[in-house]
């Protein structure tokens, strides 16, 4: 009787183990899991016009699992190879909406296609968008995003602090093939949104407005020693430099200043006056991302300066 009980118990354990193993084999792998998440996300957000990527393979599957929509085709004569440079602005969010980047004034990329992260976005740029000047929306599966570990710092429960593990990502990417034309469009939108009028545009794209007529007698030249107050800000309102908003600073060498700032001072003409400057990125810091008192100035940033010249020595 005791032996029979033992045998029955063993049989039950074997049956339970067998069905437990069968259950594991039908659980979705990460590729299938991501596809379930993407389909649910598309349905929940009413997204239309998405297509599944057919250009590559991933995790033993016939495609990467990326879904995309080309909003604006790029220039077929300007391809995006892995060793090609590219500039773009973007929005990004995780499917759980805990990580959201939507400020296209700050969210810039300037670099090589092969350096784009995560891997899924790099593949989408190279294999799907293909051409510079294009715009697309792309849903990146987690297994070619930041995987099980996620990304960022801090807790994933803090908005914008961290991308949680196994999160698919929603990007909108706008590549920029003509930075000068893009800058002027951004400037026009900024001026309209902020009701800025009375500005004059120079031949190289600087916008300026003399807000207080000069009262000094000395003309400003590149050889002048200029004392002034100023503040500098990005188009999203971030003030990146207000160190000299209320106290003056002196520049003995105007070549230390950005081209747009130099040109603005020369436009003012004399000391004792004020000028407002709206500077396209090429006349600012160009493709270089630089640090400032109030934070980082991203690459390809248009800038706004409010300047008051208090003294000029020739």
CSV table of C-alpha atoms in Angstrom, one decimal:
chain,number,residue,atom,x,y,z
A,1,UNK,CA,0.0,0.0,0.0
A,2,UNK,CA,2.8,2.4,0.9
A,3,UNK,CA,4.6,1.5,-2.3
A,4,UNK,CA,1.4,2.2,-4.3
A,5,UNK,CA,1.0,5.6,-2.7
A,6,UNK,CA,4.6,6.5,-3.6
A,7,UNK,CA,4.1,5.4,-7.2
A,8,UNK,CA,0.9,7.4,-7.5
A,9,UNK,CA,2.6,10.5,-6.0
A,10,UNK,CA,5.5,10.1,-8.5
A,11,UNK,CA,3.1,9.8,-11.4
A,12,UNK,CA,1.3,12.9,-10.4
A,13,UNK,CA,4.5,14.8,-10.1
A,14,UNK,CA,5.6,13.6,-13.6
A,15,UNK,CA,2.3,14.7,-15.1
A,16,UNK,CA,2.4,18.1,-13.5
A,17,UNK,CA,6.0,18.5,-14.7
A,18,UNK,CA,5.1,17.4,-18.2
A,19,UNK,CA,2.3,20.0,-18.5
A,20,UNK,CA,4.4,22.7,-16.8
A,21,UNK,CA,7.0,22.1,-19.5
A,22,UNK,CA,4.4,22.2,-22.2
A,23,UNK,CA,3.1,25.5,-20.9
A,24,UNK,CA,6.6,27.1,-21.0
A,25,UNK,CA,7.0,26.1,-24.6
A,26,UNK,CA,4.0,28.0,-25.7
A,27,UNK,CA,4.9,31.2,-23.9
A,28,UNK,CA,5.8,34.0,-26.4
A,29,UNK,CA,9.5,34.7,-26.9
A,30,UNK,CA,10.7,38.3,-26.8
A,31,UNK,CA,10.0,38.8,-30.5
A,32,UNK,CA,6.4,37.6,-30.3
A,33,UNK,CA,5.9,39.6,-27.0
A,34,UNK,CA,7.1,42.8,-28.7
A,35,UNK,CA,4.8,42.2,-31.6
A,36,UNK,CA,1.8,41.8,-29.2
A,37,UNK,CA,2.8,45.0,-27.4
A,38,UNK,CA,3.1,46.9,-30.7
A,39,UNK,CA,-0.2,45.7,-32.0
A,40,UNK,CA,-1.9,46.6,-28.7
A,41,UNK,CA,-0.2,50.1,-28.8
A,42,UNK,CA,-1.3,50.8,-32.4
A,43,UNK,CA,-4.9,49.9,-31.5
A,44,UNK,CA,-5.0,51.8,-28.2
A,45,UNK,CA,-3.7,55.0,-29.8
A,46,UNK,CA,-5.6,54.8,-33.0
A,47,UNK,CA,-2.5,54.9,-35.1
A,48,UNK,CA,-3.0,54.3,-38.8
A,49,UNK,CA,-0.8,53.8,-41.9
A,50,UNK,CA,1.9,51.7,-40.2
A,51,UNK,CA,3.8,49.1,-42.1
A,52,UNK,CA,5.9,46.2,-40.9
A,53,UNK,CA,9.6,46.3,-41.8
A,54,UNK,CA,10.6,43.7,-44.3
A,55,UNK,CA,14.2,44.8,-44.8
A,56,UNK,CA,16.0,42.7,-42.2
A,57,UNK,CA,16.1,39.8,-39.8
A,58,UNK,CA,16.2,39.7,-36.0
A,59,UNK,CA,16.2,37.0,-33.4
A,60,UNK,CA,15.8,34.2,-36.0
A,61,UNK,CA,12.7,36.0,-37.4
A,62,UNK,CA,12.2,37.0,-41.0
A,63,UNK,CA,11.9,40.7,-40.1
A,64,UNK,CA,13.2,43.1,-37.4
A,65,UNK,CA,9.7,43.6,-36.0
A,66,UNK,CA,9.9,47.3,-36.5
A,67,UNK,CA,6.7,49.1,-37.6
A,68,UNK,CA,6.9,52.4,-39.4
A,69,UNK,CA,5.2,55.2,-41.4
A,70,UNK,CA,7.1,57.5,-43.8
A,71,UNK,CA,5.7,60.9,-43.3
A,72,UNK,CA,7.9,62.7,-45.7
A,73,UNK,CA,10.2,60.9,-48.2
A,74,UNK,CA,13.8,62.0,-48.3
A,75,UNK,CA,16.0,62.9,-51.2
A,76,UNK,CA,17.0,59.8,-53.2
A,77,UNK,CA,20.3,61.5,-54.1
A,78,UNK,CA,21.3,61.8,-50.4
A,79,UNK,CA,21.4,58.3,-48.9
A,80,UNK,CA,22.0,57.5,-45.2
A,81,UNK,CA,24.9,55.0,-45.2
A,82,UNK,CA,26.3,53.9,-41.9
A,83,UNK,CA,29.4,56.1,-42.3
A,84,UNK,CA,27.4,59.1,-43.4
A,85,UNK,CA,26.7,62.1,-41.1
A,86,UNK,CA,23.1,62.9,-40.3
A,87,UNK,CA,21.3,65.6,-38.3
A,88,UNK,CA,17.8,65.2,-37.0
A,89,UNK,CA,15.3,66.3,-34.4
A,90,UNK,CA,13.1,63.8,-32.7
A,91,UNK,CA,10.4,62.9,-30.2
A,92,UNK,CA,10.6,59.7,-28.2
A,93,UNK,CA,8.4,57.9,-25.6
A,94,UNK,CA,8.2,54.4,-24.1
A,95,UNK,CA,4.9,52.5,-24.6
A,96,UNK,CA,4.2,52.8,-20.8
A,97,UNK,CA,4.3,56.7,-21.2
A,98,UNK,CA,6.7,57.0,-18.3
A,99,UNK,CA,9.5,58.2,-20.5
A,100,UNK,CA,8.6,61.1,-22.8
A,101,UNK,CA,10.9,63.4,-24.8
A,102,UNK,CA,9.0,65.9,-26.8
A,103,UNK,CA,11.1,69.1,-26.9
A,104,UNK,CA,12.5,69.2,-30.4
A,105,UNK,CA,14.5,72.3,-29.4
A,106,UNK,CA,16.6,70.1,-27.1
A,107,UNK,CA,16.3,66.8,-28.7
A,108,UNK,CA,18.8,67.0,-31.5
A,109,UNK,CA,21.2,64.4,-32.9
A,110,UNK,CA,24.3,65.3,-34.9
A,111,UNK,CA,26.6,62.4,-35.8
A,112,UNK,CA,27.1,59.3,-38.0
A,113,UNK,CA,24.2,57.0,-38.9
A,114,UNK,CA,26.3,54.0,-37.5
A,115,UNK,CA,26.5,55.8,-34.1
A,116,UNK,CA,22.7,56.1,-33.6
A,117,UNK,CA,21.2,54.4,-30.6
A,118,UNK,CA,19.4,52.2,-30.0
A,119,UNK,CA,20.1,49.6,-32.6
A,120,UNK,CA,16.5,49.5,-33.8
A,121,UNK,CA,16.5,53.2,-34.6
A,122,UNK,CA,19.8,52.9,-36.5
A,123,UNK,CA,18.4,50.1,-38.6
A,124,UNK,CA,15.2,52.1,-39.2
A,125,UNK,CA,17.2,55.1,-40.4
A,126,UNK,CA,19.5,53.0,-42.6
A,127,UNK,CA,17.1,50.4,-44.0
A,128,UNK,CA,13.7,52.1,-44.0
A,129,UNK,CA,14.0,55.9,-44.2
A,130,UNK,CA,17.1,55.5,-46.3
A,131,UNK,CA,17.4,59.1,-47.4
A,132,UNK,CA,18.3,62.4,-45.8
A,133,UNK,CA,15.6,65.1,-45.6
A,134,UNK,CA,12.9,62.5,-44.7
A,135,UNK,CA,10.6,62.2,-41.8
A,136,UNK,CA,9.1,59.0,-40.3
A,137,UNK,CA,7.3,57.6,-37.3
A,138,UNK,CA,8.8,54.3,-36.1
A,139,UNK,CA,7.9,51.8,-33.4
A,140,UNK,CA,11.0,50.0,-32.1
A,141,UNK,CA,10.6,46.6,-30.4
A,142,UNK,CA,12.2,46.3,-27.1
A,143,UNK,CA,14.6,43.5,-28.1
A,144,UNK,CA,16.4,46.0,-30.5
A,145,UNK,CA,15.8,49.0,-28.2
A,146,UNK,CA,17.2,48.8,-24.7
A,147,UNK,CA,16.2,45.2,-23.9
A,148,UNK,CA,15.5,43.7,-20.5
A,149,UNK,CA,17.8,46.2,-18.7
A,150,UNK,CA,16.2,49.4,-20.0
A,151,UNK,CA,18.2,52.7,-20.0
A,152,UNK,CA,18.7,55.9,-18.1
A,153,UNK,CA,19.1,56.6,-14.4
A,154,UNK,CA,17.0,56.3,-11.4
A,155,UNK,CA,13.7,54.5,-11.0
A,156,UNK,CA,11.4,53.7,-14.0
A,157,UNK,CA,8.5,55.0,-12.0
A,158,UNK,CA,9.9,58.6,-12.3
A,159,UNK,CA,8.7,60.2,-15.6
A,160,UNK,CA,11.6,60.8,-18.0
A,161,UNK,CA,14.1,59.3,-15.5
A,162,UNK,CA,14.5,55.9,-17.0
A,163,UNK,CA,13.2,53.6,-19.7
A,164,UNK,CA,12.0,50.4,-18.0
A,165,UNK,CA,13.1,47.0,-19.2
A,166,UNK,CA,11.3,45.3,-22.2
A,167,UNK,CA,9.8,48.7,-23.3
A,168,UNK,CA,9.0,49.2,-26.9
A,169,UNK,CA,9.7,52.8,-28.1
A,170,UNK,CA,7.7,55.3,-30.2
A,171,UNK,CA,9.9,57.8,-32.2
A,172,UNK,CA,9.2,60.5,-34.7
A,173,UNK,CA,12.4,61.5,-36.6
A,174,UNK,CA,12.8,64.5,-38.8
A,175,UNK,CA,16.1,64.5,-40.6
A,176,UNK,CA,17.6,67.8,-41.8
A,177,UNK,CA,19.4,68.0,-45.1
A,178,UNK,CA,19.4,71.8,-45.4
A,179,UNK,CA,20.2,73.2,-41.9
A,180,UNK,CA,20.0,76.8,-43.1
A,181,UNK,CA,16.5,76.4,-44.5
A,182,UNK,CA,15.4,74.5,-41.4
A,183,UNK,CA,16.7,77.2,-39.1
A,184,UNK,CA,14.8,79.9,-41.0
A,185,UNK,CA,11.6,77.9,-40.7
A,186,UNK,CA,12.2,77.4,-37.0
A,187,UNK,CA,12.9,81.1,-36.6
A,188,UNK,CA,9.8,82.1,-38.5
A,189,UNK,CA,7.7,79.8,-36.3
A,190,UNK,CA,9.3,81.1,-33.1
A,191,UNK,CA,8.7,84.7,-34.1
A,192,UNK,CA,5.1,84.0,-35.0
A,193,UNK,CA,4.5,82.1,-31.7
A,194,UNK,CA,6.0,84.9,-29.7
A,195,UNK,CA,4.5,87.8,-31.7
A,196,UNK,CA,8.0,89.2,-32.4
A,197,UNK,CA,7.9,92.0,-35.0
A,198,UNK,CA,10.2,94.7,-36.2
A,199,UNK,CA,13.2,92.5,-36.9
A,200,UNK,CA,15.4,92.8,-39.9
A,201,UNK,CA,17.1,89.9,-41.6
A,202,UNK,CA,20.7,90.1,-42.9
A,203,UNK,CA,22.0,88.4,-46.0
A,204,UNK,CA,23.5,85.5,-44.0
A,205,UNK,CA,20.3,84.9,-41.9
A,206,UNK,CA,20.8,86.9,-38.7
A,207,UNK,CA,17.7,88.6,-37.4
A,208,UNK,CA,18.1,91.8,-35.3
A,209,UNK,CA,16.1,94.6,-33.8
A,210,UNK,CA,17.6,97.7,-32.2
A,211,UNK,CA,15.4,98.1,-29.1
A,212,UNK,CA,17.2,101.2,-27.7
A,213,UNK,CA,18.9,103.6,-30.1
A,214,UNK,CA,22.7,104.1,-29.4
A,215,UNK,CA,23.6,107.2,-27.4
A,216,UNK,CA,27.4,106.7,-27.3
A,217,UNK,CA,29.9,108.3,-29.7
A,218,UNK,CA,32.3,105.5,-30.3
A,219,UNK,CA,31.6,103.2,-33.2
A,220,UNK,CA,31.9,99.4,-32.6
A,221,UNK,CA,34.5,97.6,-34.7
A,222,UNK,CA,36.1,94.2,-34.4
A,223,UNK,CA,39.0,96.0,-32.7
A,224,UNK,CA,36.9,97.7,-30.1
A,225,UNK,CA,36.8,96.9,-26.4
A,226,UNK,CA,33.1,96.5,-25.6
A,227,UNK,CA,31.4,96.4,-22.2
A,228,UNK,CA,27.9,95.0,-22.1
A,229,UNK,CA,25.0,93.1,-20.4
A,230,UNK,CA,23.3,90.2,-22.1
A,231,UNK,CA,21.2,87.1,-21.7
A,232,UNK,CA,21.1,84.1,-24.0
A,233,UNK,CA,18.2,81.7,-24.4
A,234,UNK,CA,17.0,78.8,-26.5
A,235,UNK,CA,13.7,78.9,-28.4
A,236,UNK,CA,12.0,76.8,-25.7
A,237,UNK,CA,12.6,79.5,-23.2
A,238,UNK,CA,15.6,77.9,-21.5
A,239,UNK,CA,18.0,80.6,-20.4
A,240,UNK,CA,21.5,79.2,-21.0
A,241,UNK,CA,23.4,82.3,-19.9
A,242,UNK,CA,22.2,85.1,-17.6
A,243,UNK,CA,25.5,85.6,-15.7
A,244,UNK,CA,25.8,89.1,-17.1
A,245,UNK,CA,22.1,90.1,-17.1
A,246,UNK,CA,22.6,92.7,-14.4
A,247,UNK,CA,26.3,93.0,-14.1
A,248,UNK,CA,28.5,94.0,-17.1
A,249,UNK,CA,31.3,92.1,-18.7
A,250,UNK,CA,34.0,93.4,-21.1
A,251,UNK,CA,35.2,91.8,-24.3
A,252,UNK,CA,38.6,93.0,-25.5
A,253,UNK,CA,38.6,90.6,-28.4
A,254,UNK,CA,35.3,90.3,-30.2
A,255,UNK,CA,36.6,87.2,-32.1
A,256,UNK,CA,35.8,85.3,-28.9
A,257,UNK,CA,32.1,85.8,-29.6
A,258,UNK,CA,30.0,83.8,-32.1
A,259,UNK,CA,29.7,85.1,-35.6
A,260,UNK,CA,26.1,86.1,-35.1
A,261,UNK,CA,26.9,88.0,-31.8
A,262,UNK,CA,29.7,89.9,-33.5
A,263,UNK,CA,27.5,90.8,-36.5
A,264,UNK,CA,24.8,92.0,-34.1
A,265,UNK,CA,27.2,94.3,-32.3
A,266,UNK,CA,28.5,95.8,-35.5
A,267,UNK,CA,24.9,96.3,-36.6
A,268,UNK,CA,24.2,98.3,-33.4
A,269,UNK,CA,27.0,100.5,-34.5
A,270,UNK,CA,27.7,102.4,-31.2
A,271,UNK,CA,27.6,102.0,-27.5
A,272,UNK,CA,24.8,103.0,-25.2
A,273,UNK,CA,22.2,101.1,-27.1
A,274,UNK,CA,20.3,97.7,-26.9
A,275,UNK,CA,19.7,95.1,-29.5
A,276,UNK,CA,17.7,91.8,-29.8
A,277,UNK,CA,19.4,89.1,-31.8
A,278,UNK,CA,17.9,85.9,-33.2
A,279,UNK,CA,20.8,83.8,-34.5
A,280,UNK,CA,20.6,80.8,-36.8
A,281,UNK,CA,22.7,77.8,-35.8
A,282,UNK,CA,25.4,78.4,-38.4
A,283,UNK,CA,26.1,81.8,-36.9
A,284,UNK,CA,26.0,80.4,-33.3
A,285,UNK,CA,27.7,77.2,-32.2
A,286,UNK,CA,26.9,75.2,-35.4
A,287,UNK,CA,27.2,71.5,-35.2
A,288,UNK,CA,28.9,71.6,-31.8
A,289,UNK,CA,27.0,70.8,-28.6
A,290,UNK,CA,28.4,73.1,-25.9
A,291,UNK,CA,28.0,73.7,-22.2
A,292,UNK,CA,26.7,77.0,-20.8
A,293,UNK,CA,25.9,78.5,-17.4
A,294,UNK,CA,22.2,77.4,-17.6
A,295,UNK,CA,22.8,74.0,-19.3
A,296,UNK,CA,23.8,72.5,-22.6
A,297,UNK,CA,23.3,74.2,-25.9
A,298,UNK,CA,22.5,71.3,-28.3
A,299,UNK,CA,24.1,71.1,-31.7
A,300,UNK,CA,22.3,73.0,-34.5
A,301,UNK,CA,20.6,75.3,-32.0
A,302,UNK,CA,19.1,78.7,-33.0
A,303,UNK,CA,19.8,81.3,-30.2
A,304,UNK,CA,18.2,84.5,-28.9
A,305,UNK,CA,20.3,87.2,-27.2
A,306,UNK,CA,19.2,90.4,-25.6
A,307,UNK,CA,22.2,92.8,-25.5
A,308,UNK,CA,22.8,96.2,-24.0
A,309,UNK,CA,26.2,97.9,-24.8
A,310,UNK,CA,27.2,100.3,-22.0
A,311,UNK,CA,30.7,101.3,-23.2
A,312,UNK,CA,32.9,101.1,-26.2
A,313,UNK,CA,36.6,101.9,-26.3
A,314,UNK,CA,38.3,102.1,-29.7
